[in-house]
Amino acid sequence: MTGITRMASATGRRPQGPALTRRMVLGAGLAAVALPRAGLAAERRLTAGPVIAQILPEGDGTTAMLGLNGTTPGPDLRLRQGEVLDVMFENRTGAASALHWHGIRIDNAMDGVPGLTQPVVEDGEDFRYRFAAPDAGTFWYHSHNRSWEQVERGLYGALIVEEPDPPAVDHDITVLIDDWRLEETGALIEGFGNRHDFAHAGRLGNYARAIASVTHVRRGDRVRLRLINAATARVFPLEISGVTGRIVALDGMPLAAPREIGEIVLAPAQRLDVIADVTGTVRFDFPTRQGPYELGRIAAEGDNPEPIGGVVGPLPAARVAPPAAPTQRLTLRMEGGAMGGRHAGDDIWAFNGISGMAEAPFARFARGETAEIVLINDTAFPHGIHLHGHHFFELDAGGAPGDLRDTTLVAPGETRAILCGFDNPGKWLLHCHMLGHQAAGMKTWVEVA
Ligand code: C2O
Ligand code: CU
C-alpha cells in the first residue's frame, strides 16, 4: 500500500503492527459515508448474518462482514434504566455464536459466555436474551464466541440505557470506533487466528474509523457523544475538536465531577460519554507523530437559535455500592507474549502461570464480599482487563478509590489495584479485552455464590 504512516502504539512506546493507511482516510469526506444504523427502542429480534459494508469511503470497495439486522455495527439498542430488554438472537452467521452485553450488571444466565453461562448458539439456532438493565449509561453488545474473529467481522453494536430523566441535549450520538485490516479492494484480510498477532498487540487494523450515528449538527447544539472502542486490539488515543464541554461518564458509570475533555485514551471495550456544545465541525482524530489521523467528523451546519447552554453538570449518581474494606486481597499477574514473556502456562499468555480456563475459578466470593485485586502487567504489551457482571473501582497509588470501570487499561510494567464489591451471583469471566490475547490464554473466571 502507498502512503503508509507508522503510528505510535497505544502506550506511545513503539509502533505496533500494520500501519493505518492515511491515504484512504484523508482522501474523502467521512461524514457522507456513515453506515446506516437505526436506533430501535423495541427491537425484538437481532438476526446475525452476512452483510456488505461500506467501510472505505463511498466509491471505494465494499467489505463482506457479519452484522445484525442487516448492518454493522448492529442497531443501537435503547432502553430506559430498569427496563427489560427482551430480544431473540437469531444466529444465521454460518458459525456458532453468542451475544455478550458488555458492562451490564446482568443476570448471570444472560451474560452470553458459551461454556460458562450458556450453550453456544449453533448456526441456524436462536437464543432468547431477557434481562433488566440496572444502570443507565453507554454499554455495548458483541459476539462472545471466537470473538477475536466475530467481533472483527462486525458482530457488535451499541447498547444505550437512558436515565429516567436524561440530561437535556439536542443530539444523543453514538460513536463506535474500530479498525479493520483490509485489502486495497476493501476485503477483510483473513488470518484471524494468526499466532504472531496474538503474541504481540493483537490484530491491529490498517484502517480506522469513528462511526457516528448522526452526520449533521448545528453550531450551538448541545450533544452527548457516547464513544465506544469496538476494536479487537487497538487502544485509541483520541482528540475531539469542535466542541466545548466535559466528560461525564466512563464505561457507562457517571463521574461525580465531570472532567475537561483533553486527550482521551480508550482501550478496547472502554466507553466514554461527553456532553458538550458544538462550536464547529466535530472531528475525531487519532494523534500520531506525523499529525492527526482523522477518524471521522460530524458536520456543523447553521446555528441553533436557542442553545441550551450553561455548565455541564454531573449525571445522576451510579447505583453501585460505595467502596468497602476488602475481605480478600488477590494478585493477578499478566504473563507471556512476545519479547521475553515466560510462564508456566501452555499457551501464549497466562494469568498467574495458567493459560485459559482452569477447572477451579481464580477466586470465589461470598455474595456481597469486597475484594482488592492487584493487576500486575509483567509483559511487554498493554492489556485491557475486563470483569464481567460488575464494575470496580480503580485504586490510585495511595489506595484511594477512583473511577468506576468494567475494563481497566494496564500498561507494560504497570501495576493497578482494583476494588470490587462482588454482589452479583454467578460465574464471571475476567479476561483481557485484546481479544487475541484472550484467545491465546489471557482469561480466567471468578465465582460469586
Ligand atoms: Cu466485552 Cu468478555 O467481553
Ligand atoms: Cu492483553
Short mmCIF file of C-alpha atoms and ligand atoms in Angstrom, two decimals:
data_model
loop_
_atom_site.label_atom_id
_atom_site.label_comp_id
_atom_site.label_asym_id
_atom_site.label_seq_id
_atom_site.Cartn_x
_atom_site.Cartn_y
_atom_site.Cartn_z
CA MET A 1 0.00 0.00 0.00
CA THR A 2 1.15 3.51 -0.63
CA GLY A 3 1.14 6.43 1.75
CA ILE A 4 1.63 4.29 4.81
CA THR A 5 2.24 6.14 8.02
CA ARG A 6 3.74 4.48 11.02
CA MET A 7 1.86 5.39 14.12
CA ALA A 8 2.76 5.43 17.77
CA SER A 9 1.46 2.47 19.71
CA ALA A 10 -1.28 2.64 22.23
CA THR A 11 1.06 3.46 25.02
CA GLY A 12 3.23 5.71 22.93
CA ARG A 13 6.11 3.32 23.34
CA ARG A 14 6.60 1.79 19.95
CA PRO A 15 4.83 1.36 16.66
CA GLN A 16 2.96 -1.94 16.56
CA GLY A 17 1.54 -3.98 13.73
CA PRO A 18 0.46 -2.74 10.36
CA ALA A 19 0.24 1.00 9.93
CA LEU A 20 -3.02 2.73 9.30
CA THR A 21 -3.28 3.92 5.73
CA ARG A 22 -3.66 7.65 5.71
CA ARG A 23 -4.42 7.92 2.01
CA MET A 24 -7.79 6.23 2.25
CA VAL A 25 -8.85 8.30 5.20
CA LEU A 26 -7.76 11.69 4.08
CA GLY A 27 -8.91 11.20 0.51
CA ALA A 28 -12.61 11.59 1.15
CA GLY A 29 -15.07 13.31 3.42
CA LEU A 30 -16.11 10.80 6.03
CA ALA A 31 -19.32 12.48 7.08
CA ALA A 32 -21.09 11.28 3.97
CA VAL A 33 -20.31 7.63 4.45
CA ALA A 34 -21.60 6.85 7.92
CA LEU A 35 -23.06 3.37 7.82
CA PRO A 36 -26.83 3.21 8.06
CA ARG A 37 -27.83 2.30 11.58
CA ALA A 38 -31.25 2.50 13.09
CA GLY A 39 -31.92 3.36 16.70
CA LEU A 40 -34.59 0.96 17.84
CA ALA A 41 -36.30 1.03 21.17
CA ALA A 42 -38.43 -2.01 20.74
CA GLU A 43 -36.08 -4.31 18.88
CA ARG A 44 -37.44 -7.79 19.34
CA ARG A 45 -35.03 -9.75 17.26
CA LEU A 46 -31.41 -9.49 16.38
CA THR A 47 -30.64 -11.55 13.33
CA ALA A 48 -26.94 -12.09 12.82
CA GLY A 49 -25.74 -12.84 9.32
CA PRO A 50 -23.58 -11.75 6.40
CA VAL A 51 -23.72 -8.08 5.35
CA ILE A 52 -21.89 -5.97 2.81
CA ALA A 53 -20.50 -2.86 4.49
CA GLN A 54 -19.13 0.37 3.08
CA ILE A 55 -16.21 0.75 5.41
CA LEU A 56 -13.95 2.50 2.94
CA PRO A 57 -15.22 5.84 1.60
CA GLU A 58 -18.14 5.73 -0.84
CA GLY A 59 -16.89 4.81 -4.28
CA ASP A 60 -14.14 2.57 -2.92
CA GLY A 61 -14.66 -1.15 -2.44
CA THR A 62 -17.12 -2.74 -0.07
CA THR A 63 -16.37 -5.29 2.64
CA ALA A 64 -18.05 -8.62 3.29
CA MET A 65 -18.76 -8.61 7.03
CA LEU A 66 -21.13 -10.01 9.61
CA GLY A 67 -23.84 -7.79 11.02
CA LEU A 68 -27.09 -7.68 12.95
CA ASN A 69 -30.41 -6.88 11.28
CA GLY A 70 -28.53 -6.12 8.09
CA THR A 71 -25.91 -3.64 9.32
CA THR A 72 -22.58 -3.49 11.01
CA PRO A 73 -22.40 -2.07 13.58
CA GLY A 74 -25.74 -3.61 14.50
CA PRO A 75 -28.66 -1.40 15.56
CA ASP A 76 -28.29 0.90 18.56
CA LEU A 77 -30.38 -0.80 21.21
CA ARG A 78 -32.00 1.72 23.54
CA LEU A 79 -33.95 1.15 26.70
CA ARG A 80 -34.72 3.02 29.90
CA GLN A 81 -32.95 2.26 33.16
CA GLY A 82 -34.73 -0.59 34.93
CA GLU A 83 -36.50 -1.74 31.77
CA VAL A 84 -36.19 -5.26 30.47
CA LEU A 85 -34.51 -5.97 27.16
CA ASP A 86 -36.12 -8.99 25.58
CA VAL A 87 -34.54 -9.98 22.32
CA MET A 88 -34.39 -13.11 20.22
CA PHE A 89 -30.89 -13.64 18.90
CA GLU A 90 -31.12 -15.48 15.59
CA ASN A 91 -27.80 -16.84 14.52
CA ARG A 92 -27.57 -17.05 10.75
CA THR A 93 -23.85 -16.35 10.51
CA GLY A 94 -22.74 -19.78 9.34
CA ALA A 95 -20.84 -20.35 12.58
CA ALA A 96 -21.62 -20.90 16.27
CA SER A 97 -22.05 -17.66 18.23
CA ALA A 98 -23.48 -15.96 21.33
CA LEU A 99 -24.04 -12.35 22.42
CA HIS A 100 -22.48 -10.71 25.45
CA TRP A 101 -23.92 -7.49 26.90
CA HIS A 102 -20.75 -5.75 27.91
CA GLY A 103 -20.81 -3.74 31.12
CA ILE A 104 -24.34 -4.60 32.16
CA ARG A 105 -24.61 -5.88 35.72
CA ILE A 106 -26.65 -8.66 34.29
CA ASP A 107 -28.33 -11.86 35.38
CA ASN A 108 -25.52 -14.44 35.01
CA ALA A 109 -27.57 -16.75 32.78
CA MET A 110 -27.87 -13.90 30.22
CA ASP A 111 -24.17 -12.99 30.14
CA GLY A 112 -23.57 -14.74 26.82
CA VAL A 113 -20.42 -16.73 27.53
CA PRO A 114 -20.58 -20.15 25.84
CA GLY A 115 -19.41 -22.95 28.08
CA LEU A 116 -19.71 -20.83 31.23
CA THR A 117 -23.18 -19.27 31.27
CA GLN A 118 -24.96 -20.84 28.29
CA PRO A 119 -24.53 -23.35 25.50
CA VAL A 120 -23.16 -21.95 22.28
CA VAL A 121 -25.84 -20.88 19.78
CA GLU A 122 -25.26 -23.01 16.70
CA ASP A 123 -25.75 -21.61 13.22
CA GLY A 124 -29.47 -21.62 12.44
CA GLU A 125 -30.43 -21.66 16.12
CA ASP A 126 -32.00 -18.92 18.26
CA PHE A 127 -31.40 -17.84 21.84
CA ARG A 128 -33.64 -15.54 23.83
CA TYR A 129 -31.86 -12.91 25.91
CA ARG A 130 -34.00 -11.29 28.53
CA PHE A 131 -32.57 -9.07 31.25
CA ALA A 132 -33.10 -5.87 33.22
CA ALA A 133 -30.60 -3.05 32.93
CA PRO A 134 -29.91 -1.72 36.42
CA ASP A 135 -27.61 1.13 35.39
CA ALA A 136 -28.11 3.98 32.95
CA GLY A 137 -25.17 4.51 30.63
CA THR A 138 -23.29 3.57 27.50
CA PHE A 139 -22.76 -0.15 27.02
CA TRP A 140 -22.36 -2.41 24.02
CA TYR A 141 -23.06 -5.90 22.83
CA HIS A 142 -20.78 -8.20 20.91
CA SER A 143 -20.18 -11.79 20.00
CA HIS A 144 -18.51 -13.78 22.74
CA ASN A 145 -17.73 -16.85 20.67
CA ARG A 146 -14.50 -16.80 18.68
CA SER A 147 -14.75 -13.13 19.49
CA TRP A 148 -11.33 -12.31 18.05
CA GLU A 149 -12.83 -13.24 14.69
CA GLN A 150 -16.55 -12.47 15.07
CA VAL A 151 -16.11 -9.01 16.61
CA GLU A 152 -13.53 -8.26 13.93
CA ARG A 153 -16.07 -9.33 11.30
CA GLY A 154 -18.60 -6.85 12.72
CA LEU A 155 -20.84 -8.65 15.21
CA TYR A 156 -21.39 -5.83 17.66
CA GLY A 157 -23.49 -2.74 18.37
CA ALA A 158 -24.23 -0.07 20.96
CA LEU A 159 -26.48 -0.70 23.95
CA ILE A 160 -27.74 2.55 25.43
CA VAL A 161 -29.55 2.64 28.76
CA GLU A 162 -31.20 6.03 29.24
CA GLU A 163 -31.57 7.82 32.55
CA PRO A 164 -35.21 8.11 33.69
CA ASP A 165 -34.73 11.85 33.31
CA PRO A 166 -31.92 12.26 30.77
CA PRO A 167 -29.87 15.48 30.68
CA ALA A 168 -31.10 17.92 28.02
CA VAL A 169 -29.23 17.60 24.73
CA ASP A 170 -30.11 18.29 21.10
CA HIS A 171 -28.49 15.08 19.87
CA ASP A 172 -27.62 11.86 21.66
CA ILE A 173 -24.93 10.41 19.40
CA THR A 174 -23.30 7.00 19.43
CA VAL A 175 -19.72 6.95 18.12
CA LEU A 176 -18.33 3.47 17.52
CA ILE A 177 -14.59 3.42 16.93
CA ASP A 178 -12.97 0.48 15.19
CA ASP A 179 -10.10 -0.52 12.97
CA TRP A 180 -10.01 -3.14 10.26
CA ARG A 181 -7.30 -4.97 8.38
CA LEU A 182 -8.32 -4.50 4.79
CA GLU A 183 -7.03 -5.15 1.31
CA GLU A 184 -6.97 -2.16 -1.04
CA THR A 185 -10.17 -3.61 -2.50
CA GLY A 186 -11.89 -3.33 0.86
CA ALA A 187 -11.90 -7.09 1.50
CA LEU A 188 -11.07 -8.16 5.06
CA ILE A 189 -7.64 -9.76 5.19
CA GLU A 190 -8.13 -13.28 6.55
CA GLY A 191 -5.93 -14.96 9.17
CA PHE A 192 -7.94 -14.01 12.24
CA GLY A 193 -6.27 -16.69 14.33
CA ASN A 194 -2.74 -15.52 13.48
CA ARG A 195 -0.50 -16.59 16.38
CA HIS A 196 2.02 -13.87 15.65
CA ASP A 197 -0.72 -11.25 16.11
CA PHE A 198 -1.87 -13.00 19.29
CA ALA A 199 1.66 -12.94 20.73
CA HIS A 200 2.03 -9.22 20.02
CA ALA A 201 -0.53 -6.45 20.31
CA GLY A 202 -3.31 -8.46 18.63
CA ARG A 203 -4.91 -7.94 15.24
CA LEU A 204 -4.38 -4.25 14.58
CA GLY A 205 -6.10 -2.81 11.54
CA ASN A 206 -4.62 -0.70 8.76
CA TYR A 207 -7.71 1.49 8.51
CA ALA A 208 -9.71 3.08 11.32
CA ARG A 209 -12.94 5.00 11.64
CA ALA A 210 -15.20 6.64 14.17
CA ILE A 211 -18.74 5.87 13.03
CA ALA A 212 -21.21 8.41 14.37
CA SER A 213 -24.97 7.82 14.40
CA VAL A 214 -25.58 11.41 13.28
CA THR A 215 -23.98 13.19 10.31
CA HIS A 216 -25.04 16.81 10.92
CA VAL A 217 -25.45 19.12 13.89
CA ARG A 218 -25.77 22.89 14.30
CA ARG A 219 -23.34 25.24 15.99
CA GLY A 220 -24.66 25.83 19.46
CA ASP A 221 -26.26 22.38 19.69
CA ARG A 222 -25.62 20.51 22.89
CA VAL A 223 -24.57 16.96 22.10
CA ARG A 224 -23.96 13.83 24.08
CA LEU A 225 -21.23 11.77 22.46
CA ARG A 226 -21.15 8.14 23.51
CA LEU A 227 -17.74 6.85 22.44
CA ILE A 228 -17.24 3.09 22.30
CA ASN A 229 -13.99 1.38 21.34
CA ALA A 230 -15.15 -1.72 19.48
CA ALA A 231 -11.71 -2.69 18.16
CA THR A 232 -10.41 -6.15 18.98
CA ALA A 233 -6.96 -4.93 19.92
CA ARG A 234 -6.20 -1.27 19.29
CA VAL A 235 -6.03 1.25 22.10
CA PHE A 236 -7.27 4.55 20.68
CA PRO A 237 -5.86 7.83 21.87
CA LEU A 238 -8.38 10.38 20.70
CA GLU A 239 -8.73 14.11 20.27
CA ILE A 240 -12.13 15.70 19.82
CA SER A 241 -12.38 19.15 18.30
CA GLY A 242 -15.34 21.42 17.51
CA VAL A 243 -16.94 21.11 20.93
CA THR A 244 -16.54 22.57 24.39
CA GLY A 245 -17.81 20.52 27.26
CA ARG A 246 -16.98 17.79 29.69
CA ILE A 247 -16.51 14.07 30.15
CA VAL A 248 -19.47 12.89 32.23
CA ALA A 249 -19.09 9.09 32.34
CA LEU A 250 -16.56 6.27 31.90
CA ASP A 251 -17.61 2.72 30.99
CA GLY A 252 -21.23 3.78 31.48
CA MET A 253 -20.66 5.00 35.03
CA PRO A 254 -21.28 8.69 35.81
CA LEU A 255 -18.37 10.77 37.14
CA ALA A 256 -19.21 12.56 40.36
CA ALA A 257 -17.29 15.54 38.98
CA PRO A 258 -17.29 15.92 35.18
CA ARG A 259 -13.82 16.48 33.66
CA GLU A 260 -12.25 18.55 30.96
CA ILE A 261 -12.06 16.61 27.71
CA GLY A 262 -8.31 16.81 26.97
CA GLU A 263 -6.73 13.81 25.27
CA ILE A 264 -8.77 10.68 25.66
CA VAL A 265 -7.44 7.11 25.71
CA LEU A 266 -9.86 4.27 25.12
CA ALA A 267 -8.79 0.65 25.49
CA PRO A 268 -10.77 -1.98 23.59
CA ALA A 269 -14.30 -2.19 25.09
CA GLN A 270 -13.97 1.02 27.09
CA ARG A 271 -16.60 3.74 26.72
CA LEU A 272 -16.69 7.42 27.49
CA ASP A 273 -19.55 9.94 27.46
CA VAL A 274 -19.05 13.59 26.68
CA ILE A 275 -21.69 16.32 26.94
CA ALA A 276 -20.62 19.39 25.02
CA ASP A 277 -21.70 22.34 22.93
CA VAL A 278 -20.85 22.42 19.23
CA THR A 279 -18.57 25.24 18.10
CA GLY A 280 -17.79 23.94 14.61
CA THR A 281 -17.25 20.73 12.67
CA VAL A 282 -16.89 17.97 15.24
CA ARG A 283 -13.77 15.97 14.47
CA PHE A 284 -12.39 12.79 15.96
CA ASP A 285 -8.66 12.47 15.45
CA PHE A 286 -6.11 9.85 16.33
CA PRO A 287 -2.96 11.82 17.18
CA THR A 288 0.19 10.37 15.62
CA ARG A 289 3.75 11.61 15.36
CA GLN A 290 3.01 12.57 11.77
CA GLY A 291 0.00 14.61 12.77
CA PRO A 292 -3.66 13.84 13.33
CA TYR A 293 -5.23 10.83 11.59
CA GLU A 294 -8.86 11.73 11.04
CA LEU A 295 -11.22 9.03 12.24
CA GLY A 296 -14.42 10.84 11.39
CA ARG A 297 -16.38 14.04 11.62
CA ILE A 298 -19.85 15.39 12.17
CA ALA A 299 -20.61 18.42 10.01
CA ALA A 300 -21.82 21.63 11.67
CA GLU A 301 -24.40 23.44 9.55
CA GLY A 302 -26.29 26.52 10.66
CA ASP A 303 -26.75 27.84 14.15
CA ASN A 304 -29.01 26.77 16.94
CA PRO A 305 -31.14 29.85 17.68
CA GLU A 306 -31.86 28.70 21.24
CA PRO A 307 -28.79 26.99 22.68
CA ILE A 308 -29.30 25.02 25.88
CA GLY A 309 -26.03 26.44 27.22
CA GLY A 310 -24.94 26.51 30.85
CA VAL A 311 -22.34 24.41 32.62
CA VAL A 312 -22.39 20.65 32.03
CA GLY A 313 -23.23 19.11 35.37
CA PRO A 314 -22.86 15.54 36.62
CA LEU A 315 -25.22 12.75 35.58
CA PRO A 316 -27.34 11.15 38.32
CA ALA A 317 -25.02 9.15 40.58
CA ALA A 318 -24.27 5.49 39.89
CA ARG A 319 -26.20 2.93 41.89
CA VAL A 320 -23.08 0.92 42.65
CA ALA A 321 -22.42 0.48 46.38
CA PRO A 322 -19.68 2.75 47.75
CA PRO A 323 -16.25 1.18 48.27
CA ALA A 324 -15.97 -1.08 51.31
CA ALA A 325 -12.98 -2.58 53.11
CA PRO A 326 -11.72 -5.68 51.28
CA THR A 327 -12.02 -9.11 52.92
CA GLN A 328 -9.76 -10.70 50.29
CA ARG A 329 -6.58 -9.44 48.66
CA LEU A 330 -5.57 -11.19 45.46
CA THR A 331 -2.89 -10.80 42.84
CA LEU A 332 -3.37 -11.37 39.13
CA ARG A 333 -0.16 -11.35 37.15
CA MET A 334 -0.32 -10.95 33.38
CA GLU A 335 2.36 -13.08 31.77
CA GLY A 336 3.61 -14.18 28.39
CA GLY A 337 3.59 -12.83 24.88
CA ALA A 338 6.41 -11.92 22.58
CA MET A 339 9.56 -10.14 23.68
CA GLY A 340 10.53 -12.28 26.61
CA GLY A 341 7.27 -13.23 28.31
CA ARG A 342 7.81 -16.54 30.17
CA HIS A 343 5.40 -18.50 32.34
CA ALA A 344 4.22 -21.98 33.25
CA GLY A 345 1.03 -21.96 31.15
CA ASP A 346 0.52 -23.93 27.96
CA ASP A 347 -0.45 -21.09 25.65
CA ILE A 348 0.97 -17.71 24.62
CA TRP A 349 -0.48 -15.76 27.53
CA ALA A 350 -1.27 -16.59 31.16
CA PHE A 351 -2.59 -15.22 34.42
CA ASN A 352 -0.54 -16.44 37.39
CA GLY A 353 1.04 -19.20 35.33
CA ILE A 354 -2.22 -20.60 33.99
CA SER A 355 -3.34 -20.23 30.39
CA GLY A 356 -7.06 -20.22 29.72
CA MET A 357 -9.95 -21.51 31.80
CA ALA A 358 -8.97 -23.77 34.68
CA GLU A 359 -11.40 -26.15 36.36
CA ALA A 360 -11.33 -24.06 39.52
CA PRO A 361 -12.06 -20.33 39.46
CA PHE A 362 -9.31 -17.80 40.10
CA ALA A 363 -11.29 -16.77 43.20
CA ARG A 364 -14.55 -17.46 44.99
CA PHE A 365 -16.50 -14.75 46.77
CA ALA A 366 -19.42 -14.81 49.11
CA ARG A 367 -22.13 -12.63 47.69
CA GLY A 368 -21.55 -9.07 48.88
CA GLU A 369 -17.89 -9.61 49.64
CA THR A 370 -15.41 -6.90 48.62
CA ALA A 371 -12.02 -7.84 47.23
CA GLU A 372 -8.93 -5.98 46.19
CA ILE A 373 -7.20 -7.43 43.14
CA VAL A 374 -3.74 -6.25 42.23
CA LEU A 375 -3.25 -6.46 38.47
CA ILE A 376 0.42 -6.71 37.55
CA ASN A 377 1.42 -6.35 33.93
CA ASP A 378 4.56 -8.42 33.63
CA THR A 379 4.53 -8.35 29.83
CA ALA A 380 5.74 -6.08 27.05
CA PHE A 381 2.22 -5.12 25.91
CA PRO A 382 -0.72 -3.15 27.27
CA HIS A 383 -3.78 -5.12 28.38
CA GLY A 384 -7.36 -4.01 28.92
CA ILE A 385 -8.65 -6.21 31.72
CA HIS A 386 -12.41 -6.74 31.83
CA LEU A 387 -14.53 -8.24 34.59
CA HIS A 388 -17.98 -9.47 33.66
CA GLY A 389 -21.13 -8.65 35.62
CA HIS A 390 -19.62 -5.98 37.87
CA HIS A 391 -18.00 -2.58 37.92
CA PHE A 392 -14.93 -1.98 40.08
CA PHE A 393 -13.04 1.00 41.44
CA GLU A 394 -9.57 1.67 40.11
CA LEU A 395 -7.35 2.43 43.12
CA ASP A 396 -4.73 5.14 42.93
CA ALA A 397 -1.15 4.67 44.11
CA GLY A 398 -2.20 5.57 47.64
CA GLY A 399 -5.03 3.02 47.59
CA ALA A 400 -7.82 5.57 47.26
CA PRO A 401 -10.77 4.55 45.08
CA GLY A 402 -11.02 6.44 41.81
CA ASP A 403 -13.06 5.74 38.70
CA LEU A 404 -15.63 3.00 38.43
CA ARG A 405 -14.92 0.87 35.38
CA ASP A 406 -15.58 -2.53 33.87
CA THR A 407 -12.38 -2.53 31.81
CA THR A 408 -9.06 -1.14 33.01
CA LEU A 409 -6.02 -0.46 30.84
CA VAL A 410 -2.73 -1.61 32.35
CA ALA A 411 0.45 -0.53 30.55
CA PRO A 412 3.56 -2.75 30.26
CA GLY A 413 5.31 -2.89 33.62
CA GLU A 414 2.41 -1.16 35.35
CA THR A 415 0.52 -2.37 38.41
CA ARG A 416 -3.08 -1.38 39.06
CA ALA A 417 -5.12 -2.35 42.07
CA ILE A 418 -8.88 -2.56 41.74
CA LEU A 419 -11.56 -2.85 44.39
CA CYS A 420 -14.74 -4.72 43.61
CA GLY A 421 -17.90 -5.43 45.53
CA PHE A 422 -18.87 -8.89 44.26
CA ASP A 423 -22.61 -8.60 44.66
CA ASN A 424 -23.78 -10.36 41.51
CA PRO A 425 -24.06 -14.14 41.89
CA GLY A 426 -22.73 -16.42 39.19
CA LYS A 427 -19.71 -17.38 37.16
CA TRP A 428 -17.96 -14.38 35.67
CA LEU A 429 -15.16 -14.12 33.18
CA LEU A 430 -12.13 -11.99 33.92
CA HIS A 431 -10.07 -11.52 30.79
CA CYS A 432 -8.02 -9.33 28.55
CA HIS A 433 -10.20 -7.49 26.03
CA MET A 434 -7.43 -7.58 23.47
CA LEU A 435 -9.40 -10.46 22.01
CA GLY A 436 -6.43 -12.29 20.52
CA HIS A 437 -4.79 -12.30 23.96
CA GLN A 438 -7.96 -13.75 25.42
CA ALA A 439 -7.98 -16.40 22.68
CA ALA A 440 -4.39 -17.31 23.49
CA GLY A 441 -4.75 -17.81 27.23
CA MET A 442 -5.33 -14.49 28.98
CA LYS A 443 -8.60 -15.34 30.65
CA THR A 444 -9.90 -16.78 33.88
CA TRP A 445 -13.10 -16.67 35.90
CA VAL A 446 -14.44 -15.96 39.35
CA GLU A 447 -17.42 -17.34 41.16
CA VAL A 448 -19.81 -15.37 43.38
CA ALA A 449 -22.12 -17.52 45.46
CU1 C2O B 1 -16.72 -7.34 26.13
CU2 C2O B 1 -15.86 -10.91 27.88
O1 C2O B 1 -16.27 -9.16 26.96
CU CU B 2 -3.98 -8.48 26.63
#
